[in-house]
GROMACS .gro file of C-alpha atoms in nm:
model
  305
    1MET     CA    1   4.838  22.250  20.207
    2ASN     CA    2   5.202  22.178  20.117
    3ILE     CA    3   5.262  22.020  20.461
    4TRP     CA    4   4.972  21.779  20.415
    5LYS     CA    5   5.090  21.709  20.060
    6ASP     CA    6   5.441  21.631  20.183
    7LEU     CA    7   5.303  21.405  20.458
    8LYS     CA    8   5.085  21.228  20.205
    9ASN     CA    9   5.385  21.176  19.976
   10ALA     CA   10   5.593  21.051  20.271
   11PHE     CA   11   5.333  20.790  20.363
   12SER     CA   12   5.285  20.692  20.001
   13GLY     CA   13   5.658  20.632  19.958
   14LYS     CA   14   5.714  20.930  19.726
   15ASP     CA   15   6.007  21.165  19.779
   16PRO     CA   16   5.862  21.512  19.856
   17ASN     CA   17   6.179  21.663  19.706
   18GLN     CA   18   6.159  21.466  19.381
   19ALA     CA   19   6.035  21.757  19.171
   20PHE     CA   20   6.310  21.980  19.308
   21LYS     CA   21   6.576  21.715  19.239
   22GLU     CA   22   6.454  21.666  18.884
   23ARG     CA   23   6.461  22.039  18.822
   24MET     CA   24   6.818  22.065  18.957
   25GLN     CA   25   6.928  21.773  18.740
   26GLN     CA   26   6.779  21.941  18.435
   27GLU     CA   27   6.958  22.266  18.516
   28GLN     CA   28   7.289  22.085  18.569
   29GLN     CA   29   7.246  21.906  18.238
   30GLN     CA   30   7.178  22.235  18.064
   31VAL     CA   31   7.504  22.373  18.205
   32LEU     CA   32   7.693  22.066  18.086
   33ASP     CA   33   7.533  22.089  17.741
   34SER     CA   34   7.627  22.457  17.722
   35LYS     CA   35   7.990  22.381  17.809
   36ASP     CA   36   7.994  22.096  17.558
   37LYS     CA   37   7.893  22.335  17.280
   38GLU     CA   38   8.113  22.626  17.388
   39GLY     CA   39   8.361  22.723  17.117
   40VAL     CA   40   8.257  22.441  16.882
   41ARG     CA   41   8.257  22.554  16.518
   42ASP     CA   42   8.053  22.268  16.375
   43LYS     CA   43   7.680  22.346  16.381
   44ILE     CA   44   7.553  22.003  16.280
   45ILE     CA   45   7.642  21.786  16.579
   46GLY     CA   46   7.799  22.070  16.775
   47SER     CA   47   7.949  21.867  17.060
   48LYS     CA   48   8.303  21.915  17.189
   49ASP     CA   49   8.290  21.575  17.357
   50PHE     CA   50   8.187  21.410  17.029
   51PHE     CA   51   8.478  21.557  16.834
   52THR     CA   52   8.724  21.484  17.115
   53LYS     CA   53   8.631  21.116  17.087
   54GLN     CA   54   8.668  21.132  16.708
   55ILE     CA   55   9.012  21.291  16.742
   56ASP     CA   56   9.129  21.033  16.997
   57GLN     CA   57   9.027  20.746  16.769
   58VAL     CA   58   9.196  20.897  16.464
   59GLN     CA   59   9.517  20.973  16.653
   60LYS     CA   60   9.537  20.616  16.786
   61ARG     CA   61   9.501  20.482  16.433
   62ILE     CA   62   9.769  20.720  16.302
   63ILE     CA   63  10.014  20.597  16.568
   64GLN     CA   64   9.945  20.236  16.464
   65MET     CA   65   9.990  20.321  16.097
   66LYS     CA   66  10.322  20.498  16.160
   67GLN     CA   67  10.453  20.193  16.343
   68GLU     CA   68  10.346  19.969  16.055
   69TYR     CA   69  10.501  20.209  15.804
   70ASP     CA   70  10.836  20.215  15.989
   71GLU     CA   71  10.839  19.835  16.015
   72ASP     CA   72  10.773  19.787  15.643
   73LYS     CA   73  11.024  20.054  15.551
   74ALA     CA   74  11.291  19.884  15.764
   75LEU     CA   75  11.250  19.568  15.552
   76ASN     CA   76  11.379  19.769  15.255
   77ASN     CA   77  11.162  19.577  15.009
   78PRO     CA   78  11.198  19.754  14.668
   79ASP     CA   79  10.869  19.605  14.545
   80PHE     CA   80  10.655  19.733  14.831
   81ASP     CA   81  10.402  19.997  14.725
   82PHE     CA   82  10.428  20.265  14.994
   83SER     CA   83  10.163  20.476  14.819
   84VAL     CA   84   9.906  20.257  14.999
   85TYR     CA   85  10.030  20.394  15.331
   86PHE     CA   86  10.025  20.753  15.215
   87THR     CA   87   9.670  20.718  15.085
   88SER     CA   88   9.565  20.595  15.429
   89PHE     CA   89   9.763  20.869  15.602
   90ASN     CA   90   9.591  21.122  15.377
   91ILE     CA   91   9.246  21.002  15.483
   92LYS     CA   92   9.332  21.003  15.854
   93TYR     CA   93   9.502  21.344  15.858
   94SER     CA   94   9.213  21.492  15.663
   95GLN     CA   95   8.974  21.355  15.927
   96LEU     CA   96   9.197  21.482  16.207
   97ILE     CA   97   9.214  21.836  16.067
   98ARG     CA   98   8.839  21.856  16.015
   99ALA     CA   99   8.762  21.720  16.361
  100LYS     CA  100   9.005  21.958  16.533
  101TYR     CA  101   8.867  22.258  16.346
  102SER     CA  102   8.510  22.143  16.416
  103ARG     CA  103   8.586  22.112  16.787
  104GLY     CA  104   8.705  22.470  16.798
  105ASP     CA  105   9.082  22.419  16.827
  106GLY     CA  106   9.305  22.718  16.762
  107VAL     CA  107   9.378  22.737  16.391
  108LYS     CA  108   9.755  22.764  16.430
  109THR     CA  109   9.760  22.439  16.634
  110ILE     CA  110   9.640  22.255  16.321
  111PHE     CA  111   9.913  22.382  16.087
  112THR     CA  112  10.152  22.090  16.145
  113ASP     CA  113   9.876  21.849  16.046
  114CYS     CA  114   9.821  22.052  15.729
  115ALA     CA  115  10.192  22.023  15.644
  116VAL     CA  116  10.171  21.645  15.687
  117LEU     CA  117   9.859  21.633  15.469
  118MET     CA  118  10.050  21.812  15.193
  119GLU     CA  119  10.327  21.557  15.234
  120THR     CA  120  10.083  21.269  15.188
  121VAL     CA  121   9.954  21.395  14.853
  122THR     CA  122  10.309  21.429  14.727
  123ASN     CA  123  10.369  21.063  14.806
  124PHE     CA  124  10.041  20.880  14.744
  125TRP     CA  125  10.083  20.834  14.368
  126THR     CA  126  10.091  20.466  14.268
  127PRO     CA  127  10.411  20.369  14.080
  128ASP     CA  128  10.376  20.295  13.709
  129MET     CA  129  10.011  20.404  13.692
  130ASP     CA  130   9.905  20.626  13.403
  131TYR     CA  131   9.752  20.943  13.550
  132SER     CA  132   9.717  21.133  13.224
  133ASP     CA  133   9.344  21.058  13.229
  134GLY     CA  134   9.312  21.087  13.605
  135GLY     CA  135   9.393  20.728  13.691
  136ASP     CA  136   9.232  20.641  14.023
  137MET     CA  137   9.336  20.972  14.179
  138ASN     CA  138   9.097  21.121  14.430
  139LEU     CA  139   9.047  21.475  14.306
  140MET     CA  140   8.885  21.584  14.632
  141ALA     CA  141   9.180  21.459  14.836
  142LEU     CA  142   9.413  21.671  14.622
  143MET     CA  143   9.188  21.975  14.640
  144ASP     CA  144   9.149  21.953  15.018
  145ALA     CA  145   9.521  21.912  15.085
  146ILE     CA  146   9.630  22.192  14.853
  147SER     CA  147   9.357  22.427  14.979
  148LEU     CA  148   9.461  22.366  15.340
  149GLY     CA  149   9.824  22.417  15.242
  150ILE     CA  150   9.729  22.757  15.101
  151LEU     CA  151   9.522  22.853  15.406
  152ALA     CA  152   9.792  22.743  15.651
  153ASN     CA  153  10.065  22.913  15.449
  154ILE     CA  154  10.266  22.595  15.409
  155ASP     CA  155  10.614  22.653  15.270
  156ASN     CA  156  10.634  22.705  14.892
  157ASP     CA  157  10.873  22.409  14.858
  158ALA     CA  158  10.585  22.173  14.942
  159PHE     CA  159  10.389  22.307  14.644
  160LYS     CA  160  10.692  22.278  14.417
  161GLU     CA  161  10.748  21.916  14.519
  162LEU     CA  162  10.383  21.829  14.453
  163GLY     CA  163  10.391  22.016  14.123
  164LYS     CA  164  10.695  21.821  14.005
  165VAL     CA  165  10.530  21.489  14.087
  166MET     CA  166  10.210  21.589  13.907
  167GLN     CA  167  10.402  21.693  13.598
  168GLU     CA  168  10.593  21.364  13.600
  169LYS     CA  169  10.262  21.178  13.627
  170GLU     CA  170  10.105  21.404  13.359
  171TYR     CA  171   9.810  21.473  13.588
  172LYS     CA  172   9.618  21.779  13.470
  173ASP     CA  173   9.314  21.955  13.607
  174PHE     CA  174   9.233  22.325  13.570
  175ILE     CA  175   9.128  22.378  13.934
  176ILE     CA  176   9.419  22.185  14.086
  177ASP     CA  177   9.663  22.354  13.847
  178TYR     CA  178   9.530  22.696  13.947
  179LEU     CA  179   9.564  22.623  14.319
  180ILE     CA  180   9.923  22.501  14.284
  181ASN     CA  181  10.013  22.793  14.054
  182SER     CA  182   9.902  23.037  14.324
  183ARG     CA  183  10.206  22.928  14.527
  184PHE     CA  184  10.428  22.790  14.249
  185PRO     CA  185  10.395  23.048  13.967
  186ASP     CA  186  10.598  22.845  13.718
  187TYR     CA  187  10.344  22.565  13.729
  188PRO     CA  188  10.141  22.553  13.404
  189ILE     CA  189   9.762  22.580  13.418
  190GLY     CA  190   9.577  22.355  13.179
  191GLU     CA  191   9.224  22.401  13.054
  192GLU     CA  192   9.054  22.066  13.106
  193LEU     CA  193   8.876  21.932  13.413
  194GLN     CA  194   8.928  21.577  13.530
  195VAL     CA  195   8.551  21.552  13.583
  196PRO     CA  196   8.411  21.774  13.307
  197ASP     CA  197   8.047  21.683  13.374
  198SER     CA  198   8.055  21.792  13.739
  199LYS     CA  199   7.833  22.097  13.789
  200SER     CA  200   8.008  22.192  14.112
  201LEU     CA  201   8.352  22.182  13.948
  202GLN     CA  202   8.221  22.379  13.651
  203LEU     CA  203   8.104  22.648  13.893
  204LEU     CA  204   8.442  22.651  14.071
  205SER     CA  205   8.606  22.702  13.733
  206GLU     CA  206   8.378  22.999  13.667
  207ILE     CA  207   8.469  23.148  14.004
  208ILE     CA  208   8.840  23.112  13.930
  209LYS     CA  209   8.800  23.279  13.589
  210GLU     CA  210   8.574  23.559  13.720
  211LYS     CA  211   8.776  23.881  13.731
  212ASN     CA  212   8.508  24.087  13.905
  213LYS     CA  213   8.557  24.023  14.278
  214SER     CA  214   8.199  24.108  14.370
  215GLU     CA  215   8.065  23.860  14.114
  216ALA     CA  216   8.319  23.599  14.218
  217VAL     CA  217   8.212  23.603  14.582
  218LYS     CA  218   7.844  23.588  14.481
  219LYS     CA  219   7.917  23.275  14.278
  220LEU     CA  220   8.114  23.133  14.567
  221LYS     CA  221   7.814  23.187  14.793
  222LEU     CA  222   7.601  23.002  14.538
  223TYR     CA  223   7.855  22.720  14.540
  224LEU     CA  224   7.839  22.693  14.919
  225ASP     CA  225   7.460  22.725  14.936
  226LYS     CA  226   7.360  22.495  14.651
  227TYR     CA  227   7.649  22.292  14.512
  228TYR     CA  228   7.885  22.196  14.794
  229TYR     CA  229   7.672  21.983  15.025
  230THR     CA  230   7.583  21.722  14.765
  231LEU     CA  231   7.670  21.360  14.701
  232GLU     CA  232   7.860  21.472  14.392
  233SER     CA  233   8.086  21.705  14.592
  234LEU     CA  234   8.130  21.514  14.918
  235ASP     CA  235   8.120  21.158  14.783
  236TYR     CA  236   8.139  20.901  15.066
  237GLU     CA  237   8.142  21.177  15.332
  238TYR     CA  238   7.795  21.295  15.234
  239ASN     CA  239   7.538  21.265  15.516
  240THR     CA  240   7.781  21.079  15.744
  241HIS     CA  241   7.640  21.264  16.046
  242LYS     CA  242   7.312  21.074  16.000
  243PHE     CA  243   7.452  20.721  16.018
  244GLU     CA  244   7.591  20.508  16.303
  245ASN     CA  245   7.570  20.801  16.547
  246GLY     CA  246   7.800  21.003  16.323
  247ARG     CA  247   8.086  20.752  16.355
  248ASN     CA  248   8.241  20.873  16.027
  249PHE     CA  249   8.154  21.241  16.064
  250TYR     CA  250   8.431  21.497  16.122
  251GLY     CA  251   8.283  21.813  15.973
  252TYR     CA  252   8.184  21.929  15.625
  253TRP     CA  253   8.433  22.212  15.579
  254CYS     CA  254   8.476  22.360  15.232
  255TRP     CA  255   8.848  22.432  15.229
  256GLU     CA  256   8.855  22.520  14.859
  257ALA     CA  257   8.615  22.810  14.920
  258GLY     CA  258   8.853  22.953  15.178
  259ALA     CA  259   9.152  22.904  14.950
  260LEU     CA  260   8.985  23.089  14.662
  261VAL     CA  261   8.892  23.378  14.892
  262LYS     CA  262   9.255  23.404  15.001
  263ILE     CA  263   9.403  23.373  14.652
  264LYS     CA  264   9.163  23.619  14.487
  265GLY     CA  265   9.147  23.859  14.783
  266LEU     CA  266   8.769  23.846  14.812
  267ASP     CA  267   8.552  24.010  15.076
  268ASP     CA  268   8.398  23.704  15.241
  269SER     CA  269   8.160  23.882  15.479
  270ILE     CA  270   7.856  23.731  15.303
  271LEU     CA  271   8.004  23.382  15.350
  272ARG     CA  272   8.079  23.412  15.721
  273ASN     CA  273   7.758  23.252  15.848
  274ASN     CA  274   7.755  22.962  15.602
  275GLN     CA  275   7.791  22.643  15.807
  276PHE     CA  276   8.042  22.495  15.562
  277TYR     CA  277   8.268  22.799  15.522
  278PRO     CA  278   8.587  22.788  15.738
  279TYR     CA  279   8.590  23.158  15.822
  280ASP     CA  280   8.836  23.131  16.113
  281PHE     CA  281   9.082  22.935  15.900
  282VAL     CA  282   9.078  23.208  15.637
  283HIS     CA  283   9.128  23.485  15.895
  284TRP     CA  284   9.379  23.331  16.135
  285LYS     CA  285   9.629  23.610  16.066
  286ASP     CA  286   9.374  23.866  16.178
  287GLN     CA  287   9.325  23.676  16.504
  288ASP     CA  288   9.689  23.597  16.589
  289THR     CA  289   9.968  23.800  16.432
  290SER     CA  290  10.235  23.607  16.625
  291VAL     CA  291  10.208  23.302  16.396
  292LYS     CA  292  10.498  23.248  16.159
  293GLN     CA  293  10.437  23.315  15.793
  294SER     CA  294  10.519  22.964  15.671
  295VAL     CA  295  10.501  22.612  15.807
  296ASN     CA  296  10.688  22.308  15.681
  297THR     CA  297  10.733  22.026  15.932
  298PRO     CA  298  10.736  21.691  15.748
  299ILE     CA  299  10.713  21.380  15.965
  300PHE     CA  300  10.809  21.124  15.700
  301SER     CA  301  11.152  21.081  15.552
  302THR     CA  302  11.172  21.041  15.176
  303LYS     CA  303  10.950  20.762  15.053
  304PRO     CA  304  11.147  20.447  14.969
  305THR     CA  305  11.199  20.386  14.599
   0.00000   0.00000   0.00000
């Protein structure tokens, strides 16, 4: 029967091996898909190739920006506002860190980027702007950079430098103050929130103030499950994986959750499977004890004044 079927297909112009070829192609594609997902931490797009392309694009832009920065700095123009550059560097390094972690890169290979990110938030304050009421400061940018600095064990001097700038600018926020104080104990912790009506920030404040560790981690789980992945918390990054083939998506990692676990010494086993919780970043010491205890590798010289 198969012989006659093959002869019939031959005379009809059909390839008798077509079904076999299609099956082999499907199996090969499955192998490729499996390799593309191997080791990837992000569970939303979950493609190593996707994040590699994102990383390449961000790195190219960073190189261009550094060249532009050096050119403008060489002009020695005292009126030039270099905070514009550092705001842009902050955005790009934040994207780079998230994309690398999403792809599955080793945590310690990201530490230098975290040090640079801390450097950007020390330098992205606009001259002569009043920050006592928040100004136009991006609270989430500050929280992300400081949280990553804590997780990556960035040198204490970086926190002191940022703290000095914030005190000079009279910028106060209970959550940010608490995070800085965890590494710079002399830094005062205020009581007010920059965004007092934010439910997610109110919950973070409760977690910080909670002295019972078991209750604190339960509230942190609630934060991750119900309050983090919202437009209020993620702002312009919210739902970016759904638009333009994810062109502006790098991962939705909740660095502040990891920082609070580390500061308060919480048992995060109930958080491990949450898709936004950076478990590996919190536990890098457990995975590689050879990593140095502090990292401080600035790439920018002092910002021109």
